[in-house]
Every structure is written in C-alpha cells, then in structure tokens.
Short mmCIF file of C-alpha atoms in Angstrom, two decimals:
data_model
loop_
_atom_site.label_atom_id
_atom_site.label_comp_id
_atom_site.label_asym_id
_atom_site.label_seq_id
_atom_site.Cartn_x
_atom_site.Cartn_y
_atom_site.Cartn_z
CA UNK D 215 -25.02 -18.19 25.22
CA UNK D 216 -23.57 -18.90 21.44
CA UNK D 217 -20.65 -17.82 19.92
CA UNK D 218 -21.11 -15.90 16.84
CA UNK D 219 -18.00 -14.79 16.09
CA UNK D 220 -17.77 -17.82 13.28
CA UNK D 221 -20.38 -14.73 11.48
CA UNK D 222 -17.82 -12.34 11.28
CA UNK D 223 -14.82 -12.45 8.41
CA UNK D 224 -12.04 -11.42 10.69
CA UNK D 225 -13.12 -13.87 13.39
CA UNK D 226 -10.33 -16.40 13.75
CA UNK D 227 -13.13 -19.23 13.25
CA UNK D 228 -13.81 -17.44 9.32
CA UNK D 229 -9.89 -17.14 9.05
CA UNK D 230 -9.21 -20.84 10.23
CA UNK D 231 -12.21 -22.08 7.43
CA UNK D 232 -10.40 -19.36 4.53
CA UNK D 233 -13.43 -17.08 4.93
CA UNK D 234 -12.94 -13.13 4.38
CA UNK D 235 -9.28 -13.22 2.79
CA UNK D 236 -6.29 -14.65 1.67
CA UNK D 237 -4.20 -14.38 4.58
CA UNK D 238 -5.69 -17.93 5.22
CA UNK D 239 -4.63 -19.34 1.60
CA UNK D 240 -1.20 -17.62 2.25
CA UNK D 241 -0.99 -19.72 5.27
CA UNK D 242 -1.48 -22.50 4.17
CA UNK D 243 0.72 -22.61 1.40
CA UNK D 244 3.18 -21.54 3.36
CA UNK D 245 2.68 -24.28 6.17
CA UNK D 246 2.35 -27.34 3.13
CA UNK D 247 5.94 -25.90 1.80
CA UNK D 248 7.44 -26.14 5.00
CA UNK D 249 5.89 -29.53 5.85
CA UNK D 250 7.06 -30.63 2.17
CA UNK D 251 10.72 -29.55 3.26
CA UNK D 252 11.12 -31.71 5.99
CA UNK D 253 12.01 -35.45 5.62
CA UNK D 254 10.71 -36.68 9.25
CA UNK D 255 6.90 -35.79 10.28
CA UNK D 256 8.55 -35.35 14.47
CA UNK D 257 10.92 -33.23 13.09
CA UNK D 258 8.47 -30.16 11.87
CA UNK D 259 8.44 -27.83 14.42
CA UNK D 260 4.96 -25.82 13.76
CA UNK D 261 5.67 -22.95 16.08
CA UNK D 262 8.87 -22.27 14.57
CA UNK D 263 7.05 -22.45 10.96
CA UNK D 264 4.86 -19.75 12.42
CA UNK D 265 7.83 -17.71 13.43
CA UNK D 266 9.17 -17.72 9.90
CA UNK D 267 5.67 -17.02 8.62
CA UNK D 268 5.50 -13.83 10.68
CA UNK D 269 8.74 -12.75 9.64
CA UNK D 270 7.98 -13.31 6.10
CA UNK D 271 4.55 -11.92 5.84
CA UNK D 272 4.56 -9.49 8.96
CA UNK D 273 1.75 -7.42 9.21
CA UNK D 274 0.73 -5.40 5.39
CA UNK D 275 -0.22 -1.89 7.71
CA UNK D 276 3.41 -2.07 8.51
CA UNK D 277 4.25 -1.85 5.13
CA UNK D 278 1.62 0.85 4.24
CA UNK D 279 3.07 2.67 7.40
CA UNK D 280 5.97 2.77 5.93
CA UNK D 281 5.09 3.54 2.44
CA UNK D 282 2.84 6.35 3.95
CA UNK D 283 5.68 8.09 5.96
CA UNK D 284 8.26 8.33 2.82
CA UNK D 285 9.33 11.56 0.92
CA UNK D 286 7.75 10.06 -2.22
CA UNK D 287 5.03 9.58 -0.96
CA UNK D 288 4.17 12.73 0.54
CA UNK D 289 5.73 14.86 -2.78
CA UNK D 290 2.98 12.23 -4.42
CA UNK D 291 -0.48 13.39 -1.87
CA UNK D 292 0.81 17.20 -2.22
CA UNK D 293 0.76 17.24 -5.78
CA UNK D 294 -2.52 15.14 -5.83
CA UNK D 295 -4.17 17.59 -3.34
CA UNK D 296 -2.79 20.75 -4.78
CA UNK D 297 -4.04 19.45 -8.55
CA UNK D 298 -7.36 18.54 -6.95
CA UNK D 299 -7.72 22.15 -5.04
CA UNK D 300 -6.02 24.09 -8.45
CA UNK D 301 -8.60 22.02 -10.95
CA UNK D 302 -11.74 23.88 -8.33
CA UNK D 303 -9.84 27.04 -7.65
CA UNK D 304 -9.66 27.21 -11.59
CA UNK D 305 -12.69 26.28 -12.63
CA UNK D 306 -14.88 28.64 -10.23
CA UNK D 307 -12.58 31.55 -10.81
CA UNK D 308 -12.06 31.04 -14.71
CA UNK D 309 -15.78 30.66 -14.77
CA UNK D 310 -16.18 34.41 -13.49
CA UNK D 311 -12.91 36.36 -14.99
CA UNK D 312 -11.58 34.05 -17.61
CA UNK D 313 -8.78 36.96 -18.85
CA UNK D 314 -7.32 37.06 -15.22
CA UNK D 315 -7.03 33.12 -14.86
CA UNK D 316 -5.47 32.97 -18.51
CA UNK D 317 -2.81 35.45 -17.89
CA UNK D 318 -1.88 33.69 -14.67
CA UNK D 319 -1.75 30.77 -16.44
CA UNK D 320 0.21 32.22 -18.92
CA UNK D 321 2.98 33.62 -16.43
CA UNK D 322 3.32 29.99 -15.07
CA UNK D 323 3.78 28.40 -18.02
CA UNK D 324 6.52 31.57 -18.78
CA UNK D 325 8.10 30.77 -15.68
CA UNK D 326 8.46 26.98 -16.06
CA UNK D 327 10.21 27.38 -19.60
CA UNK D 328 12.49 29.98 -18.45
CA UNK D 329 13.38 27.61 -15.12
CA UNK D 330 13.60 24.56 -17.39
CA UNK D 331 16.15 26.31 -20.17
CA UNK D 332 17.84 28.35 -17.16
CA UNK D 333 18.56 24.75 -15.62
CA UNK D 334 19.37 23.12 -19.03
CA UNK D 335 22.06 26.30 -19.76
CA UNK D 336 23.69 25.27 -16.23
CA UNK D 337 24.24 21.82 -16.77
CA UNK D 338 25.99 22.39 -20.06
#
C-alpha cells in the first residue's frame, strides 16, 4: 500500500519540501539564524531551537482566538452585522413607504446631534 500523504499540502512530507505555506520558509529561517548564532556545530541543540520556535511562532488560531474573543472585536461584528441587516431592512421597507423610513431616519439623525452636543455641553 503507498503513502499519499506527500499529495496533500498539510501533510508533513509537503511541509518538510515548503509545499502549501510558509510555515516551512519561517522554519527555516528561523533554524539557519539559530545555527548562525552558535560558534560550535555539537553545541546546537535542535530540540531546544524547536522549543524557542514554538514559543515564538505558537500556533496563528491562538492568536485569532484571541483576537476573536476581545471587546473590540465583538463592538466591530455587531456593528458590521447590524449595518448589513439595517442596509436590507432599509432598502425593502424604503422601497414600499419611503415617507415612513425618511422620518425615522430623520429622528435618528435628531437624536445623535442632540446626544453629541448634550455630551459636548458636559464636558465643558
């Protein structure tokens, strides 16, 4: 039976030959720095060059994890979604009672200017 999982770009056959992404590139120029660094070839240690590699790099869906779980972040996808739904919600209903979807629009805008100057006034 053959192994074919040299055909597939997250095999660790297509990572070890720089196939799929650049983790592998990453890699290695991590690995020539930290060969370059030492004076001795017997003194590299390659699992402890991994280590700091891992620590380093660590894994990007951490990262996006973490990204994904701040406030920011969710004030950011609210907005997005809420634009998204208003921009349909607006479009279908201005498209069948424009006057009622202009006044609303109208009071909004009202009630922004008066919370904007009503917050400026405090803060002087």
């Amino acid at each position: 039976m053959q192994d074919f999982a040299y055909l597939f770009p997250d095999s660790a056959a297509a990572w070890l030959e720089g196939r799929g992404d650049a983790r592998f590139q990453r890699y290695e120029r991590h690995y020539r720095a930290d060969r370059a660094t030492v004076q001795s070839q017997e003194a590299f240690d390659l699992e402890q060059s991994n280590i700091r590699f891992a620590q380093r790099f660590g894994s990007g869906r951490r990262q996006f994890a973490a990204v994904s779980k701040s406030e920011a972040f969710g004030a950011l996808a609210t907005f997005l979604i809420l634009l998204w739904g208003g921009t349909l919600l607006l479009s279908s209903v201005g498209a069948t009672q424009p006057v009622a979807v202009a006044a609303v629009l109208g009071v909004v805008f009202v009630a922004l200017r008066v919370k904007h100057f009503r917050a400026r006034a405090k803060h002087r």
